[in-house]
Short mmCIF file of N, CA and C in Angstrom, two decimals:
data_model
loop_
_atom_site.label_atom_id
_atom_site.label_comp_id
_atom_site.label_asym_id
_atom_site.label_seq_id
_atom_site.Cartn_x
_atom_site.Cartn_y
_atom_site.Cartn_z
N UNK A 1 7.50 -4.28 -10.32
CA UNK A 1 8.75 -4.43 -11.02
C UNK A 1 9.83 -4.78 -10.00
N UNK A 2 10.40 -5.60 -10.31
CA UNK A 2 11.77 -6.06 -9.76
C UNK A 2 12.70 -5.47 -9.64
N UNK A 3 13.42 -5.13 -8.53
CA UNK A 3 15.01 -4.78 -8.50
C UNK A 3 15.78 -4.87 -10.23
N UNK A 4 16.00 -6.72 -10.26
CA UNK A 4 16.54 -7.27 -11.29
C UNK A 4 16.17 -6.23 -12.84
N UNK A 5 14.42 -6.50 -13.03
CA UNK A 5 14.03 -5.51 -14.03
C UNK A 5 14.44 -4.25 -14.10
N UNK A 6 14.33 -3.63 -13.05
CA UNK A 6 14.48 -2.02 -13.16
C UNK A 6 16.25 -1.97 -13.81
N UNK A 7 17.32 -2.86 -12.91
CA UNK A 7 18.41 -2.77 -13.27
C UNK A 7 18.17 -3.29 -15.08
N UNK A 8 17.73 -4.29 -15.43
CA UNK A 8 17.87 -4.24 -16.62
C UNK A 8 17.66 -3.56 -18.20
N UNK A 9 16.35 -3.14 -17.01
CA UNK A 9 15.79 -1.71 -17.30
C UNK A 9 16.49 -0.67 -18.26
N UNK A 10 17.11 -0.20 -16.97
CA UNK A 10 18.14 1.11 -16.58
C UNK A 10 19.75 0.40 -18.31
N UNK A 11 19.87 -0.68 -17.87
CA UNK A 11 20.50 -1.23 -18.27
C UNK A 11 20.71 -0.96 -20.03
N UNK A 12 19.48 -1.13 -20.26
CA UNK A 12 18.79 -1.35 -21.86
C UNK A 12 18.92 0.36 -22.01
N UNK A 13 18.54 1.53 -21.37
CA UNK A 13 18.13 3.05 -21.35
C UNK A 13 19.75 3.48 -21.76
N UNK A 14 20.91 2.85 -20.91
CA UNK A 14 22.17 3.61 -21.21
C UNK A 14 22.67 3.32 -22.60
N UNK A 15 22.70 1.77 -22.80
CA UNK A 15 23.13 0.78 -24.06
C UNK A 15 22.97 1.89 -25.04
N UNK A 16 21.03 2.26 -25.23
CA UNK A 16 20.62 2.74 -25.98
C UNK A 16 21.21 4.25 -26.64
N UNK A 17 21.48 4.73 -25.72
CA UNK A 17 21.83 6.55 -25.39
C UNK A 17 23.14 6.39 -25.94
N UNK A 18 24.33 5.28 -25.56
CA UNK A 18 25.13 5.64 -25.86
C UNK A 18 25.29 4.90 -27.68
N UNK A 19 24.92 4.31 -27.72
CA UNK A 19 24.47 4.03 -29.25
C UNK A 19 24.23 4.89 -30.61
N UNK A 20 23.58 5.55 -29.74
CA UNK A 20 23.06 7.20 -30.45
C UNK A 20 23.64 7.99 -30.70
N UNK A 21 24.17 8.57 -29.15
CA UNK A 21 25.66 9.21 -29.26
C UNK A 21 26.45 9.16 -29.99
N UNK A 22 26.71 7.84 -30.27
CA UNK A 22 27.79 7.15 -30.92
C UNK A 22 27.15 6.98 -33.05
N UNK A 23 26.25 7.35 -32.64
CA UNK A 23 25.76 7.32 -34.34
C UNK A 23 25.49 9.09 -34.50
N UNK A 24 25.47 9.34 -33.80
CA UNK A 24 25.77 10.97 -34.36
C UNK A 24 26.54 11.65 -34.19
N UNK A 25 27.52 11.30 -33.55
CA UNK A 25 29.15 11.51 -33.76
C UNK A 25 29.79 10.38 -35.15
N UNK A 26 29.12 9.57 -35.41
CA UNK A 26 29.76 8.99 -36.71
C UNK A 26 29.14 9.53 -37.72
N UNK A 27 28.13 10.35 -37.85
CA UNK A 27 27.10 11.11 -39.07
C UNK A 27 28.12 12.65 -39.21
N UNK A 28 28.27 13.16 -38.32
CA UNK A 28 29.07 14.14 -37.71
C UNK A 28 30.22 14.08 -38.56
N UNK A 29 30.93 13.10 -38.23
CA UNK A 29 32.24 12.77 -38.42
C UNK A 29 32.16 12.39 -40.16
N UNK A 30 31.67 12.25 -40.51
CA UNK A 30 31.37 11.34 -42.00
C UNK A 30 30.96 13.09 -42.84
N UNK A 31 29.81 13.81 -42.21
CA UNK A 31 29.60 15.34 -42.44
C UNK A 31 30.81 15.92 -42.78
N UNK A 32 31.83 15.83 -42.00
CA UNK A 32 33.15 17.09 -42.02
C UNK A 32 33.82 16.31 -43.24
N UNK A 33 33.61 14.96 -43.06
CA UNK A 33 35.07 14.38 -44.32
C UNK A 33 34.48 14.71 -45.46
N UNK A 34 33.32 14.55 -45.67
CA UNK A 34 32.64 15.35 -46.92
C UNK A 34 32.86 16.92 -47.24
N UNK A 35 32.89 17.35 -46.47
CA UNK A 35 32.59 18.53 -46.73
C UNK A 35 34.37 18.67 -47.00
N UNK A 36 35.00 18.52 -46.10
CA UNK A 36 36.94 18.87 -46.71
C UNK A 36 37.02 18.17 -48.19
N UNK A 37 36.31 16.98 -48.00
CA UNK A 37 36.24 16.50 -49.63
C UNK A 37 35.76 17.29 -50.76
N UNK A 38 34.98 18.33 -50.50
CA UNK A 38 34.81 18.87 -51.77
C UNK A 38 35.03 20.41 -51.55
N UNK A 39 35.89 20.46 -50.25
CA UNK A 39 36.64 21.78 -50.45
C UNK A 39 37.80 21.30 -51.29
N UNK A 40 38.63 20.09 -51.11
CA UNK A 40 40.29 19.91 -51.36
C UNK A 40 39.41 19.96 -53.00
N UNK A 41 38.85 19.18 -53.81
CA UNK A 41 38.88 19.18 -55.06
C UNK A 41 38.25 20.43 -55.42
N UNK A 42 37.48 21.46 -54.79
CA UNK A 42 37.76 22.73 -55.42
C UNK A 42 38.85 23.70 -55.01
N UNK A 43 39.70 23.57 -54.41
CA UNK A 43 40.85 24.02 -54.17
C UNK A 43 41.79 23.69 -55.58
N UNK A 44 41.89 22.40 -55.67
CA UNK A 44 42.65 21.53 -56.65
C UNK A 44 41.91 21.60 -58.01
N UNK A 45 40.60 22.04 -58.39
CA UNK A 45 40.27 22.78 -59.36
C UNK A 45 41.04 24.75 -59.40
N UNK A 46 41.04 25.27 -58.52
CA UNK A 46 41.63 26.28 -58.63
C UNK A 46 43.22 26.43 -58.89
N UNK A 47 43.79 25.24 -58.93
CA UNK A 47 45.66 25.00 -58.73
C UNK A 47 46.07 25.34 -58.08
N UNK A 48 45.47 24.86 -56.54
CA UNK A 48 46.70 24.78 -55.62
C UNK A 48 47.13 23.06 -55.66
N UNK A 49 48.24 23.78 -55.12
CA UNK A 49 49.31 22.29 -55.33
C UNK A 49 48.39 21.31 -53.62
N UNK A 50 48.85 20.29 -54.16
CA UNK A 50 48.23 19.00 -53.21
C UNK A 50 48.75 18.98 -51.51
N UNK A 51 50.02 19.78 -51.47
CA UNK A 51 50.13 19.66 -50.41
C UNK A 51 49.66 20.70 -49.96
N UNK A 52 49.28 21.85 -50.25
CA UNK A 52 48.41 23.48 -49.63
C UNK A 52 47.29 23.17 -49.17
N UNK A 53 46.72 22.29 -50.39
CA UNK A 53 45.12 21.46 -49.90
C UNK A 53 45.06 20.72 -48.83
N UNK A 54 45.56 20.16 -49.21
CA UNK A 54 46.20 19.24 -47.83
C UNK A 54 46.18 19.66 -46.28
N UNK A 55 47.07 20.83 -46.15
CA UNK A 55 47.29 21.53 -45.47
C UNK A 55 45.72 22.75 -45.05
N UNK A 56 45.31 22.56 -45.54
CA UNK A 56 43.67 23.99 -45.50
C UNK A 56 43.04 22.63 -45.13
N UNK A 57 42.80 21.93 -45.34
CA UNK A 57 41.64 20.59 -44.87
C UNK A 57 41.96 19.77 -44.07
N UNK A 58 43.50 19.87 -43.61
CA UNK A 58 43.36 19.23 -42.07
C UNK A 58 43.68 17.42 -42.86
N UNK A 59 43.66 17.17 -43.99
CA UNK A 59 43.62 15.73 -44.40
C UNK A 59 45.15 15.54 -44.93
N UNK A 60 45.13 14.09 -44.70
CA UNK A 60 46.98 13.81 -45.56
C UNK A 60 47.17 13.66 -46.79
N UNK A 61 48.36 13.87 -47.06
CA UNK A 61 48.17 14.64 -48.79
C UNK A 61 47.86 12.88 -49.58
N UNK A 62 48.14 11.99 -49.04
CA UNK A 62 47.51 10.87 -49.79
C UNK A 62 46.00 10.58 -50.08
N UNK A 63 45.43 10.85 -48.62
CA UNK A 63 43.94 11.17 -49.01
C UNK A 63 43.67 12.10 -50.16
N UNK A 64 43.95 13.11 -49.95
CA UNK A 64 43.56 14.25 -51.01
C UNK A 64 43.72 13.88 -52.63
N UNK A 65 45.33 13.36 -52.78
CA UNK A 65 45.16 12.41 -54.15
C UNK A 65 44.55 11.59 -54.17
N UNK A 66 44.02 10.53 -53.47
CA UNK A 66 43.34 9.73 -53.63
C UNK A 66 41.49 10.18 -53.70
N UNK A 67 41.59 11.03 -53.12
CA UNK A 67 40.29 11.89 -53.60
C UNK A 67 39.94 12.48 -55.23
N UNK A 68 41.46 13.27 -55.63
CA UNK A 68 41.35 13.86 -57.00
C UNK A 68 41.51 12.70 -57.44
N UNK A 69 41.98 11.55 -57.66
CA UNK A 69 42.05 10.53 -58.73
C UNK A 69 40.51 9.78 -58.50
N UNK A 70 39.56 9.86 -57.61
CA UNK A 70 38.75 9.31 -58.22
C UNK A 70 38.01 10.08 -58.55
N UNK A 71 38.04 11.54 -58.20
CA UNK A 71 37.20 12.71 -59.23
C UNK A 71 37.79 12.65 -60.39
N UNK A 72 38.69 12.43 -60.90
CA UNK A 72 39.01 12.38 -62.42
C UNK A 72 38.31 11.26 -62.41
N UNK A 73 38.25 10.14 -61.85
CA UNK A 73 37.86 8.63 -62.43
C UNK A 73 36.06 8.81 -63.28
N UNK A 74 35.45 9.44 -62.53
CA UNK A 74 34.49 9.93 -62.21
C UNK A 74 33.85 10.34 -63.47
N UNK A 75 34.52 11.55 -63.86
CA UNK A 75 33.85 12.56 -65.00
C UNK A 75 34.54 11.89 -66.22
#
């Protein structure tokens, strides 16, 4: 094996790793918005007001309406 190869090697091994990384920090990341997603609409089934929800889930109160309006859309 070649210098050249091994570097391309090596090359192809990081690409890969950080790829991964990078797809399970976006699975991750996609995990939590779900999950505040169906805390805020059972929050907002219980009547708290939109901005409390808001406020407990870390999300902006436009998201959160825009969450309950398509759970109403929904059912």
């Amino acid at each position: 094996m070649s210098i050249f190869e091994y570097n391309k090697e090596e090359e192809e091994q990081k690409l890969r790793k950080a790829e991964y990384e990078a797809g399970i920090e976006a699975g991750v990341a996609e995990g939590e918005l779900k999950k505040a997603r169906e805390t805020a609409l059972s929050l907002a089934e219980m009547g708290l007001p939109v901005d409390k929800i808001a406020e407990a889930v870390k999300i902006s109160r436009d998201k959160v309406e825009e969450w309950m309006k398509e759970s109403m859309s929904i059912v």
